[in-house]
JSON list of C-alpha atoms in Angstrom, two decimals:
[
{"chain": "Y", "resi": 1, "resn": "SER", "atom": "CA", "xyz": [-0.04, 0.02, -0.09]},
{"chain": "Y", "resi": 2, "resn": "TYR", "atom": "CA", "xyz": [1.05, 3.62, -0.15]},
{"chain": "Y", "resi": 3, "resn": "ASP", "atom": "CA", "xyz": [0.28, 6.79, 1.96]},
{"chain": "Y", "resi": 4, "resn": "LEU", "atom": "CA", "xyz": [-0.89, 10.39, 1.19]},
{"chain": "Y", "resi": 5, "resn": "THR", "atom": "CA", "xyz": [0.37, 12.90, 3.59]},
{"chain": "Y", "resi": 6, "resn": "GLN", "atom": "CA", "xyz": [-1.38, 16.14, 4.44]},
{"chain": "Y", "resi": 7, "resn": "PRO", "atom": "CA", "xyz": [-0.80, 18.79, 7.15]},
{"chain": "Y", "resi": 8, "resn": "PRO", "atom": "CA", "xyz": [-3.12, 18.25, 9.99]},
{"chain": "Y", "resi": 9, "resn": "SER", "atom": "CA", "xyz": [-4.24, 21.89, 10.14]},
{"chain": "Y", "resi": 10, "resn": "VAL", "atom": "CA", "xyz": [-4.23, 25.30, 8.18]},
{"chain": "Y", "resi": 11, "resn": "SER", "atom": "CA", "xyz": [-5.20, 28.57, 9.79]},
{"chain": "Y", "resi": 12, "resn": "VAL", "atom": "CA", "xyz": [-6.07, 31.43, 7.62]},
{"chain": "Y", "resi": 13, "resn": "SER", "atom": "CA", "xyz": [-7.58, 34.94, 7.83]},
{"chain": "Y", "resi": 14, "resn": "PRO", "atom": "CA", "xyz": [-10.68, 35.67, 5.86]},
{"chain": "Y", "resi": 15, "resn": "GLY", "atom": "CA", "xyz": [-9.72, 37.01, 2.41]},
{"chain": "Y", "resi": 16, "resn": "GLN", "atom": "CA", "xyz": [-6.19, 35.44, 2.42]},
{"chain": "Y", "resi": 17, "resn": "THR", "atom": "CA", "xyz": [-5.03, 32.27, 0.66]},
{"chain": "Y", "resi": 18, "resn": "ALA", "atom": "CA", "xyz": [-4.95, 28.90, 2.03]},
{"chain": "Y", "resi": 19, "resn": "ARG", "atom": "CA", "xyz": [-2.80, 26.24, 0.48]},
{"chain": "Y", "resi": 20, "resn": "ILE", "atom": "CA", "xyz": [-3.35, 22.49, 1.44]},
{"chain": "Y", "resi": 21, "resn": "THR", "atom": "CA", "xyz": [-0.82, 19.92, 0.19]},
{"chain": "Y", "resi": 22, "resn": "CYS", "atom": "CA", "xyz": [-1.10, 16.33, -0.48]},
{"chain": "Y", "resi": 23, "resn": "SER", "atom": "CA", "xyz": [2.14, 14.41, -1.03]},
{"chain": "Y", "resi": 24, "resn": "GLY", "atom": "CA", "xyz": [2.72, 10.78, -2.14]},
{"chain": "Y", "resi": 25, "resn": "ASP", "atom": "CA", "xyz": [4.95, 8.84, -4.29]},
{"chain": "Y", "resi": 26, "resn": "VAL", "atom": "CA", "xyz": [2.21, 7.70, -6.55]},
{"chain": "Y", "resi": 27, "resn": "LEU", "atom": "CA", "xyz": [1.15, 11.13, -7.36]},
{"chain": "Y", "resi": 28, "resn": "PRO", "atom": "CA", "xyz": [3.30, 11.79, -10.48]},
{"chain": "Y", "resi": 29, "resn": "LYS", "atom": "CA", "xyz": [1.49, 8.93, -12.01]},
{"chain": "Y", "resi": 30, "resn": "GLN", "atom": "CA", "xyz": [-2.03, 9.24, -10.55]},
{"chain": "Y", "resi": 31, "resn": "TYR", "atom": "CA", "xyz": [-4.62, 12.02, -10.26]},
{"chain": "Y", "resi": 32, "resn": "VAL", "atom": "CA", "xyz": [-5.86, 13.45, -6.84]},
{"chain": "Y", "resi": 33, "resn": "TYR", "atom": "CA", "xyz": [-9.40, 14.28, -6.01]},
{"chain": "Y", "resi": 34, "resn": "TRP", "atom": "CA", "xyz": [-10.21, 16.73, -3.15]},
{"chain": "Y", "resi": 35, "resn": "TYR", "atom": "CA", "xyz": [-13.24, 16.71, -0.96]},
{"chain": "Y", "resi": 36, "resn": "GLN", "atom": "CA", "xyz": [-14.62, 19.22, 1.70]},
{"chain": "Y", "resi": 37, "resn": "GLN", "atom": "CA", "xyz": [-16.41, 17.96, 4.80]},
{"chain": "Y", "resi": 38, "resn": "LYS", "atom": "CA", "xyz": [-18.41, 20.01, 7.23]},
{"chain": "Y", "resi": 39, "resn": "PRO", "atom": "CA", "xyz": [-19.65, 18.37, 10.55]},
{"chain": "Y", "resi": 40, "resn": "GLY", "atom": "CA", "xyz": [-22.48, 16.12, 10.14]},
{"chain": "Y", "resi": 41, "resn": "GLN", "atom": "CA", "xyz": [-22.13, 16.09, 6.46]},
{"chain": "Y", "resi": 42, "resn": "ALA", "atom": "CA", "xyz": [-21.03, 13.77, 3.77]},
{"chain": "Y", "resi": 43, "resn": "PRO", "atom": "CA", "xyz": [-17.93, 14.83, 1.94]},
{"chain": "Y", "resi": 44, "resn": "LEU", "atom": "CA", "xyz": [-18.27, 17.11, -1.14]},
{"chain": "Y", "resi": 45, "resn": "LEU", "atom": "CA", "xyz": [-16.10, 16.67, -4.25]},
{"chain": "Y", "resi": 46, "resn": "ILE", "atom": "CA", "xyz": [-14.44, 20.14, -4.90]},
{"chain": "Y", "resi": 47, "resn": "MET", "atom": "CA", "xyz": [-11.52, 19.08, -7.34]},
{"chain": "Y", "resi": 48, "resn": "ARG", "atom": "CA", "xyz": [-11.13, 16.21, -9.55]},
{"chain": "Y", "resi": 49, "resn": "LYS", "atom": "CA", "xyz": [-8.05, 15.02, -11.51]},
{"chain": "Y", "resi": 50, "resn": "ASP", "atom": "CA", "xyz": [-5.76, 17.43, -9.77]},
{"chain": "Y", "resi": 51, "resn": "SER", "atom": "CA", "xyz": [-7.19, 20.56, -11.18]},
{"chain": "Y", "resi": 52, "resn": "GLU", "atom": "CA", "xyz": [-10.68, 20.11, -12.61]},
{"chain": "Y", "resi": 53, "resn": "ARG", "atom": "CA", "xyz": [-13.20, 22.07, -10.74]},
{"chain": "Y", "resi": 54, "resn": "PRO", "atom": "CA", "xyz": [-16.83, 20.45, -10.70]},
{"chain": "Y", "resi": 55, "resn": "SER", "atom": "CA", "xyz": [-19.66, 22.54, -11.65]},
{"chain": "Y", "resi": 56, "resn": "GLY", "atom": "CA", "xyz": [-21.10, 24.49, -8.74]},
{"chain": "Y", "resi": 57, "resn": "ILE", "atom": "CA", "xyz": [-17.79, 24.86, -6.88]},
{"chain": "Y", "resi": 58, "resn": "PRO", "atom": "CA", "xyz": [-16.63, 28.37, -6.53]},
{"chain": "Y", "resi": 59, "resn": "GLU", "atom": "CA", "xyz": [-13.66, 29.64, -8.54]},
{"chain": "Y", "resi": 60, "resn": "ARG", "atom": "CA", "xyz": [-11.73, 30.65, -5.47]},
{"chain": "Y", "resi": 61, "resn": "PHE", "atom": "CA", "xyz": [-10.90, 26.81, -5.40]},
{"chain": "Y", "resi": 62, "resn": "SER", "atom": "CA", "xyz": [-8.07, 25.76, -7.61]},
{"chain": "Y", "resi": 63, "resn": "GLY", "atom": "CA", "xyz": [-5.65, 22.78, -7.95]},
{"chain": "Y", "resi": 64, "resn": "SER", "atom": "CA", "xyz": [-2.11, 22.14, -9.11]},
{"chain": "Y", "resi": 65, "resn": "SER", "atom": "CA", "xyz": [0.45, 19.43, -9.14]},
{"chain": "Y", "resi": 66, "resn": "SER", "atom": "CA", "xyz": [4.13, 19.24, -9.11]},
{"chain": "Y", "resi": 67, "resn": "GLY", "atom": "CA", "xyz": [6.09, 15.94, -8.84]},
{"chain": "Y", "resi": 68, "resn": "THR", "atom": "CA", "xyz": [4.96, 14.15, -5.81]},
{"chain": "Y", "resi": 69, "resn": "THR", "atom": "CA", "xyz": [2.87, 16.95, -4.35]},
{"chain": "Y", "resi": 70, "resn": "VAL", "atom": "CA", "xyz": [-0.56, 18.14, -5.36]},
{"chain": "Y", "resi": 71, "resn": "THR", "atom": "CA", "xyz": [-1.91, 21.54, -3.87]},
{"chain": "Y", "resi": 72, "resn": "LEU", "atom": "CA", "xyz": [-5.36, 22.62, -3.20]},
{"chain": "Y", "resi": 73, "resn": "THR", "atom": "CA", "xyz": [-5.52, 26.38, -3.14]},
{"chain": "Y", "resi": 74, "resn": "ILE", "atom": "CA", "xyz": [-8.38, 28.60, -1.62]},
{"chain": "Y", "resi": 75, "resn": "SER", "atom": "CA", "xyz": [-8.12, 32.16, -2.80]},
{"chain": "Y", "resi": 76, "resn": "GLY", "atom": "CA", "xyz": [-9.85, 34.81, -0.90]},
{"chain": "Y", "resi": 77, "resn": "VAL", "atom": "CA", "xyz": [-10.89, 32.44, 1.97]},
{"chain": "Y", "resi": 78, "resn": "GLN", "atom": "CA", "xyz": [-14.49, 32.90, 3.30]},
{"chain": "Y", "resi": 79, "resn": "ALA", "atom": "CA", "xyz": [-15.81, 31.69, 6.78]},
{"chain": "Y", "resi": 80, "resn": "GLU", "atom": "CA", "xyz": [-17.97, 29.10, 5.01]},
{"chain": "Y", "resi": 81, "resn": "ASP", "atom": "CA", "xyz": [-14.69, 27.56, 3.68]},
{"chain": "Y", "resi": 82, "resn": "GLU", "atom": "CA", "xyz": [-14.06, 26.15, 7.22]},
{"chain": "Y", "resi": 83, "resn": "GLY", "atom": "CA", "xyz": [-14.09, 22.40, 7.41]},
{"chain": "Y", "resi": 84, "resn": "ASP", "atom": "CA", "xyz": [-12.06, 19.20, 6.91]},
{"chain": "Y", "resi": 85, "resn": "TYR", "atom": "CA", "xyz": [-10.26, 18.69, 3.42]},
{"chain": "Y", "resi": 86, "resn": "TYR", "atom": "CA", "xyz": [-9.13, 15.15, 2.17]},
{"chain": "Y", "resi": 87, "resn": "CYS", "atom": "CA", "xyz": [-7.26, 14.16, -0.75]},
{"chain": "Y", "resi": 88, "resn": "HIS", "atom": "CA", "xyz": [-7.59, 10.76, -2.29]},
{"chain": "Y", "resi": 89, "resn": "SER", "atom": "CA", "xyz": [-6.00, 8.89, -5.17]},
{"chain": "Y", "resi": 90, "resn": "ALA", "atom": "CA", "xyz": [-5.51, 5.33, -6.48]},
{"chain": "Y", "resi": 91, "resn": "ASP", "atom": "CA", "xyz": [-2.55, 3.37, -7.41]},
{"chain": "Y", "resi": 92, "resn": "SER", "atom": "CA", "xyz": [-2.33, 1.45, -10.74]},
{"chain": "Y", "resi": 93, "resn": "GLY", "atom": "CA", "xyz": [-3.73, -1.68, -9.16]},
{"chain": "Y", "resi": 94, "resn": "GLY", "atom": "CA", "xyz": [-6.90, 0.21, -8.16]},
{"chain": "Y", "resi": 95, "resn": "VAL", "atom": "CA", "xyz": [-6.20, 0.38, -4.46]},
{"chain": "Y", "resi": 96, "resn": "VAL", "atom": "CA", "xyz": [-7.60, 3.71, -3.12]},
{"chain": "Y", "resi": 97, "resn": "VAL", "atom": "CA", "xyz": [-6.12, 5.76, -0.30]},
{"chain": "Y", "resi": 98, "resn": "PHE", "atom": "CA", "xyz": [-7.31, 8.91, 1.49]},
{"chain": "Y", "resi": 99, "resn": "GLY", "atom": "CA", "xyz": [-5.00, 11.36, 3.04]},
{"chain": "Y", "resi": 100, "resn": "GLY", "atom": "CA", "xyz": [-5.33, 11.96, 6.71]},
{"chain": "Y", "resi": 101, "resn": "GLY", "atom": "CA", "xyz": [-7.16, 15.31, 6.21]},
{"chain": "Y", "resi": 102, "resn": "THR", "atom": "CA", "xyz": [-6.53, 18.81, 6.94]},
{"chain": "Y", "resi": 103, "resn": "LYS", "atom": "CA", "xyz": [-8.63, 20.94, 9.26]},
{"chain": "Y", "resi": 104, "resn": "VAL", "atom": "CA", "xyz": [-9.02, 24.46, 7.70]},
{"chain": "Y", "resi": 105, "resn": "THR", "atom": "CA", "xyz": [-9.84, 27.26, 10.37]},
{"chain": "Y", "resi": 106, "resn": "VAL", "atom": "CA", "xyz": [-10.71, 30.60, 9.22]},
{"chain": "Y", "resi": 107, "resn": "LEU", "atom": "CA", "xyz": [-9.55, 32.95, 12.02]},
{"chain": "D", "resi": 1, "resn": "GLN", "atom": "CA", "xyz": [-30.23, 13.78, -10.64]},
{"chain": "D", "resi": 2, "resn": "VAL", "atom": "CA", "xyz": [-27.82, 11.29, -9.20]},
{"chain": "D", "resi": 3, "resn": "GLN", "atom": "CA", "xyz": [-28.75, 9.96, -5.73]},
{"chain": "D", "resi": 4, "resn": "LEU", "atom": "CA", "xyz": [-27.32, 7.29, -3.62]},
{"chain": "D", "resi": 5, "resn": "VAL", "atom": "CA", "xyz": [-29.66, 6.34, -0.85]},
{"chain": "D", "resi": 6, "resn": "GLN", "atom": "CA", "xyz": [-28.40, 4.21, 1.92]},
{"chain": "D", "resi": 7, "resn": "SER", "atom": "CA", "xyz": [-30.03, 1.92, 4.42]},
{"chain": "D", "resi": 8, "resn": "GLY", "atom": "CA", "xyz": [-30.79, 2.96, 7.87]},
{"chain": "D", "resi": 9, "resn": "ALA", "atom": "CA", "xyz": [-28.65, 3.03, 11.23]},
{"chain": "D", "resi": 10, "resn": "GLU", "atom": "CA", "xyz": [-27.67, -0.44, 12.67]},
{"chain": "D", "resi": 11, "resn": "LEU", "atom": "CA", "xyz": [-26.92, -1.46, 16.25]},
{"chain": "D", "resi": 12, "resn": "LYS", "atom": "CA", "xyz": [-24.88, -4.69, 16.39]},
{"chain": "D", "resi": 13, "resn": "LYS", "atom": "CA", "xyz": [-23.19, -6.85, 18.93]},
{"chain": "D", "resi": 14, "resn": "PRO", "atom": "CA", "xyz": [-19.44, -7.75, 18.77]},
{"chain": "D", "resi": 15, "resn": "GLY", "atom": "CA", "xyz": [-18.91, -10.67, 16.55]},
{"chain": "D", "resi": 16, "resn": "ALA", "atom": "CA", "xyz": [-21.99, -10.07, 14.55]},
{"chain": "D", "resi": 17, "resn": "SER", "atom": "CA", "xyz": [-22.15, -9.01, 10.83]},
{"chain": "D", "resi": 18, "resn": "VAL", "atom": "CA", "xyz": [-23.71, -5.99, 9.22]},
{"chain": "D", "resi": 19, "resn": "LYS", "atom": "CA", "xyz": [-24.92, -5.51, 5.80]},
{"chain": "D", "resi": 20, "resn": "VAL", "atom": "CA", "xyz": [-25.56, -1.93, 4.46]},
{"chain": "D", "resi": 21, "resn": "SER", "atom": "CA", "xyz": [-27.28, -1.19, 1.14]},
{"chain": "D", "resi": 22, "resn": "CYS", "atom": "CA", "xyz": [-26.78, 1.69, -1.39]},
{"chain": "D", "resi": 23, "resn": "LYS", "atom": "CA", "xyz": [-29.42, 2.23, -4.11]},
{"chain": "D", "resi": 24, "resn": "ALA", "atom": "CA", "xyz": [-28.39, 4.24, -6.96]},
{"chain": "D", "resi": 25, "resn": "THR", "atom": "CA", "xyz": [-30.53, 6.36, -9.13]},
{"chain": "D", "resi": 26, "resn": "GLY", "atom": "CA", "xyz": [-30.07, 8.91, -11.95]},
{"chain": "D", "resi": 27, "resn": "TYR", "atom": "CA", "xyz": [-27.14, 7.39, -13.70]},
{"chain": "D", "resi": 28, "resn": "SER", "atom": "CA", "xyz": [-26.23, 4.10, -15.41]},
{"chain": "D", "resi": 29, "resn": "PHE", "atom": "CA", "xyz": [-25.39, 1.71, -12.63]},
{"chain": "D", "resi": 30, "resn": "THR", "atom": "CA", "xyz": [-23.26, -0.45, -14.87]},
{"chain": "D", "resi": 31, "resn": "LYS", "atom": "CA", "xyz": [-20.87, 2.39, -16.09]},
{"chain": "D", "resi": 32, "resn": "TYR", "atom": "CA", "xyz": [-19.20, 3.30, -12.72]},
{"chain": "D", "resi": 33, "resn": "ALA", "atom": "CA", "xyz": [-17.65, 1.67, -9.71]},
{"chain": "D", "resi": 34, "resn": "ILE", "atom": "CA", "xyz": [-19.22, 2.28, -6.32]},
{"chain": "D", "resi": 35, "resn": "HIS", "atom": "CA", "xyz": [-16.69, 2.68, -3.56]},
{"chain": "D", "resi": 36, "resn": "TRP", "atom": "CA", "xyz": [-17.39, 2.18, 0.27]},
{"chain": "D", "resi": 37, "resn": "VAL", "atom": "CA", "xyz": [-15.67, 4.41, 2.80]},
{"chain": "D", "resi": 38, "resn": "ARG", "atom": "CA", "xyz": [-16.05, 4.58, 6.49]},
{"chain": "D", "resi": 39, "resn": "GLN", "atom": "CA", "xyz": [-15.47, 7.21, 9.06]},
{"chain": "D", "resi": 40, "resn": "ALA", "atom": "CA", "xyz": [-15.10, 6.50, 12.64]},
{"chain": "D", "resi": 41, "resn": "PRO", "atom": "CA", "xyz": [-16.14, 9.16, 15.18]},
{"chain": "D", "resi": 42, "resn": "GLY", "atom": "CA", "xyz": [-13.80, 12.07, 15.01]},
{"chain": "D", "resi": 43, "resn": "GLN", "atom": "CA", "xyz": [-11.54, 10.29, 12.41]},
{"chain": "D", "resi": 44, "resn": "GLY", "atom": "CA", "xyz": [-10.82, 10.63, 8.78]},
{"chain": "D", "resi": 45, "resn": "LEU", "atom": "CA", "xyz": [-12.02, 8.75, 5.75]},
{"chain": "D", "resi": 46, "resn": "ASP", "atom": "CA", "xyz": [-10.94, 5.14, 5.39]},
{"chain": "D", "resi": 47, "resn": "TRP", "atom": "CA", "xyz": [-11.43, 3.49, 2.02]},
{"chain": "D", "resi": 48, "resn": "MET", "atom": "CA", "xyz": [-12.83, -0.10, 2.23]},
{"chain": "D", "resi": 49, "resn": "GLY", "atom": "CA", "xyz": [-13.15, -1.16, -1.31]},
{"chain": "D", "resi": 50, "resn": "TRP", "atom": "CA", "xyz": [-15.10, -0.93, -4.61]},
{"chain": "D", "resi": 51, "resn": "ILE", "atom": "CA", "xyz": [-17.18, -2.89, -7.07]},
{"chain": "D", "resi": 52, "resn": "ASN", "atom": "CA", "xyz": [-17.22, -2.57, -10.74]},
{"chain": "D", "resi": 53, "resn": "GLY", "atom": "CA", "xyz": [-20.89, -1.85, -11.50]},
{"chain": "D", "resi": 54, "resn": "GLY", "atom": "CA", "xyz": [-20.71, -3.43, -14.73]},
{"chain": "D", "resi": 55, "resn": "ASN", "atom": "CA", "xyz": [-18.81, -6.84, -14.31]},
{"chain": "D", "resi": 56, "resn": "GLY", "atom": "CA", "xyz": [-19.00, -7.10, -10.69]},
{"chain": "D", "resi": 57, "resn": "ASN", "atom": "CA", "xyz": [-15.17, -7.03, -10.09]},
{"chain": "D", "resi": 58, "resn": "THR", "atom": "CA", "xyz": [-14.11, -6.08, -6.67]},
{"chain": "D", "resi": 59, "resn": "LYS", "atom": "CA", "xyz": [-11.10, -4.66, -4.96]},
{"chain": "D", "resi": 60, "resn": "TYR", "atom": "CA", "xyz": [-10.56, -4.49, -1.24]},
{"chain": "D", "resi": 61, "resn": "SER", "atom": "CA", "xyz": [-8.25, -2.52, 1.19]},
{"chain": "D", "resi": 62, "resn": "GLN", "atom": "CA", "xyz": [-5.78, -4.89, 2.82]},
{"chain": "D", "resi": 63, "resn": "LYS", "atom": "CA", "xyz": [-7.01, -3.59, 6.12]},
{"chain": "D", "resi": 64, "resn": "PHE", "atom": "CA", "xyz": [-10.48, -5.11, 5.58]},
{"chain": "D", "resi": 65, "resn": "GLN", "atom": "CA", "xyz": [-9.64, -8.15, 3.38]},
{"chain": "D", "resi": 66, "resn": "GLY", "atom": "CA", "xyz": [-11.27, -11.20, 4.62]},
{"chain": "D", "resi": 67, "resn": "ARG", "atom": "CA", "xyz": [-13.88, -9.42, 6.66]},
{"chain": "D", "resi": 68, "resn": "VAL", "atom": "CA", "xyz": [-15.75, -7.29, 4.11]},
{"chain": "D", "resi": 69, "resn": "THR", "atom": "CA", "xyz": [-17.70, -8.26, 1.01]},
{"chain": "D", "resi": 70, "resn": "ILE", "atom": "CA", "xyz": [-18.98, -5.79, -1.51]},
{"chain": "D", "resi": 71, "resn": "THR", "atom": "CA", "xyz": [-21.73, -6.96, -3.92]},
{"chain": "D", "resi": 72, "resn": "GLY", "atom": "CA", "xyz": [-23.91, -5.38, -6.59]},
{"chain": "D", "resi": 73, "resn": "ASP", "atom": "CA", "xyz": [-27.47, -6.13, -8.03]},
{"chain": "D", "resi": 74, "resn": "THR", "atom": "CA", "xyz": [-27.65, -4.58, -11.45]},
{"chain": "D", "resi": 75, "resn": "SER", "atom": "CA", "xyz": [-31.42, -5.32, -11.56]},
{"chain": "D", "resi": 76, "resn": "ALA", "atom": "CA", "xyz": [-32.05, -3.21, -8.47]},
{"chain": "D", "resi": 77, "resn": "ASN", "atom": "CA", "xyz": [-29.28, -0.74, -9.17]},
{"chain": "D", "resi": 78, "resn": "THR", "atom": "CA", "xyz": [-27.95, -1.41, -5.55]},
{"chain": "D", "resi": 79, "resn": "SER", "atom": "CA", "xyz": [-24.52, -2.13, -4.01]},
{"chain": "D", "resi": 80, "resn": "TYR", "atom": "CA", "xyz": [-24.14, -3.91, -0.76]},
{"chain": "D", "resi": 81, "resn": "MET", "atom": "CA", "xyz": [-21.31, -3.87, 1.92]},
{"chain": "D", "resi": 82, "resn": "GLU", "atom": "CA", "xyz": [-21.19, -6.76, 4.50]},
{"chain": "D", "resi": 83, "resn": "LEU", "atom": "CA", "xyz": [-18.77, -6.48, 7.30]},
{"chain": "D", "resi": 84, "resn": "LYS", "atom": "CA", "xyz": [-18.19, -9.55, 9.48]},
{"chain": "D", "resi": 85, "resn": "SER", "atom": "CA", "xyz": [-16.83, -10.20, 12.96]},
{"chain": "D", "resi": 86, "resn": "LEU", "atom": "CA", "xyz": [-17.68, -6.69, 14.10]},
{"chain": "D", "resi": 87, "resn": "ARG", "atom": "CA", "xyz": [-15.77, -5.25, 16.94]},
{"chain": "D", "resi": 88, "resn": "SER", "atom": "CA", "xyz": [-16.24, -1.84, 18.80]},
{"chain": "D", "resi": 89, "resn": "GLY", "atom": "CA", "xyz": [-13.72, -0.31, 16.57]},
{"chain": "D", "resi": 90, "resn": "ASP", "atom": "CA", "xyz": [-15.77, -0.83, 13.61]},
{"chain": "D", "resi": 91, "resn": "THR", "atom": "CA", "xyz": [-18.42, 1.79, 14.97]},
{"chain": "D", "resi": 92, "resn": "ALA", "atom": "CA", "xyz": [-18.37, 4.34, 12.32]},
{"chain": "D", "resi": 93, "resn": "VAL", "atom": "CA", "xyz": [-20.56, 6.02, 9.59]},
{"chain": "D", "resi": 94, "resn": "TYR", "atom": "CA", "xyz": [-20.34, 3.89, 6.34]},
{"chain": "D", "resi": 95, "resn": "TYR", "atom": "CA", "xyz": [-20.70, 5.72, 3.09]},
{"chain": "D", "resi": 96, "resn": "CYS", "atom": "CA", "xyz": [-21.11, 4.53, -0.56]},
{"chain": "D", "resi": 97, "resn": "GLN", "atom": "CA", "xyz": [-19.49, 6.65, -3.36]},
{"chain": "D", "resi": 98, "resn": "VAL", "atom": "CA", "xyz": [-19.37, 7.04, -7.10]},
{"chain": "D", "resi": 99, "resn": "ALA", "atom": "CA", "xyz": [-15.95, 8.52, -7.01]},
{"chain": "D", "resi": 100, "resn": "THR", "atom": "CA", "xyz": [-15.67, 9.38, -10.72]},
{"chain": "D", "resi": 101, "resn": "LEU", "atom": "CA", "xyz": [-19.01, 11.35, -10.35]},
{"chain": "D", "resi": 102, "resn": "GLY", "atom": "CA", "xyz": [-18.34, 12.77, -7.21]},
{"chain": "D", "resi": 103, "resn": "TYR", "atom": "CA", "xyz": [-21.50, 11.62, -5.43]},
{"chain": "D", "resi": 104, "resn": "TRP", "atom": "CA", "xyz": [-21.89, 10.27, -1.89]},
{"chain": "D", "resi": 105, "resn": "GLY", "atom": "CA", "xyz": [-24.63, 8.41, -0.11]},
{"chain": "D", "resi": 106, "resn": "GLN", "atom": "CA", "xyz": [-25.89, 10.14, 3.07]},
{"chain": "D", "resi": 107, "resn": "GLY", "atom": "CA", "xyz": [-24.11, 7.67, 5.25]},
{"chain": "D", "resi": 108, "resn": "THR", "atom": "CA", "xyz": [-25.13, 4.84, 7.63]},
{"chain": "D", "resi": 109, "resn": "LEU", "atom": "CA", "xyz": [-24.24, 4.75, 11.34]},
{"chain": "D", "resi": 110, "resn": "VAL", "atom": "CA", "xyz": [-23.04, 1.31, 12.38]},
{"chain": "D", "resi": 111, "resn": "THR", "atom": "CA", "xyz": [-22.64, 1.08, 16.15]},
{"chain": "D", "resi": 112, "resn": "VAL", "atom": "CA", "xyz": [-20.95, -1.93, 17.63]},
{"chain": "D", "resi": 113, "resn": "SER", "atom": "CA", "xyz": [-21.72, -2.48, 21.23]},
{"chain": "D", "resi": 114, "resn": "SER", "atom": "CA", "xyz": [-22.59, -5.26, 23.79]}
]
């Protein structure tokens, strides 16, 4: 199996930029999907295939990839962006792994 | 629109089994895999396995291999996840998910307690 590593927490002031990283050896070859989860709710897909934003997701969310690290960027953070964020990918054999999650706090 | 509707909460004793269902509507069931993911209280997301909706092929996490079985019924557009030999650490919300489309079920709370 393999691991995806995320920072446990990110704190950001409203209007500033938050960057959440997801690192793993498989990432140069596999796409990453990002989910946002708020308390008591199912996760919500906010980015697919590293940098494709699903319809309905605000433009302030963007994704990028470089080597073994994929980054989710939230530009102009709003209070409603507070929550837990998870990256997820699969290896070539179809085994899926989630990162440990990053708690985003809007100060 | 796409919906994944899961069965209701379950209370089980240690050693028992649980079977959770996930009925899919709004898309072609045979075109996409359904994944099962669980989340223990206060913890992160834990992938359990997936089933190919078309041919029924499955892939399981090594963590659950031997205890979990994921099946699909194409006539009912429904996937099932059965977890055996339950222990208190299996207390969690269990979700089904169509990863490619980004849709999740509402979650099913399984509580394991004597």
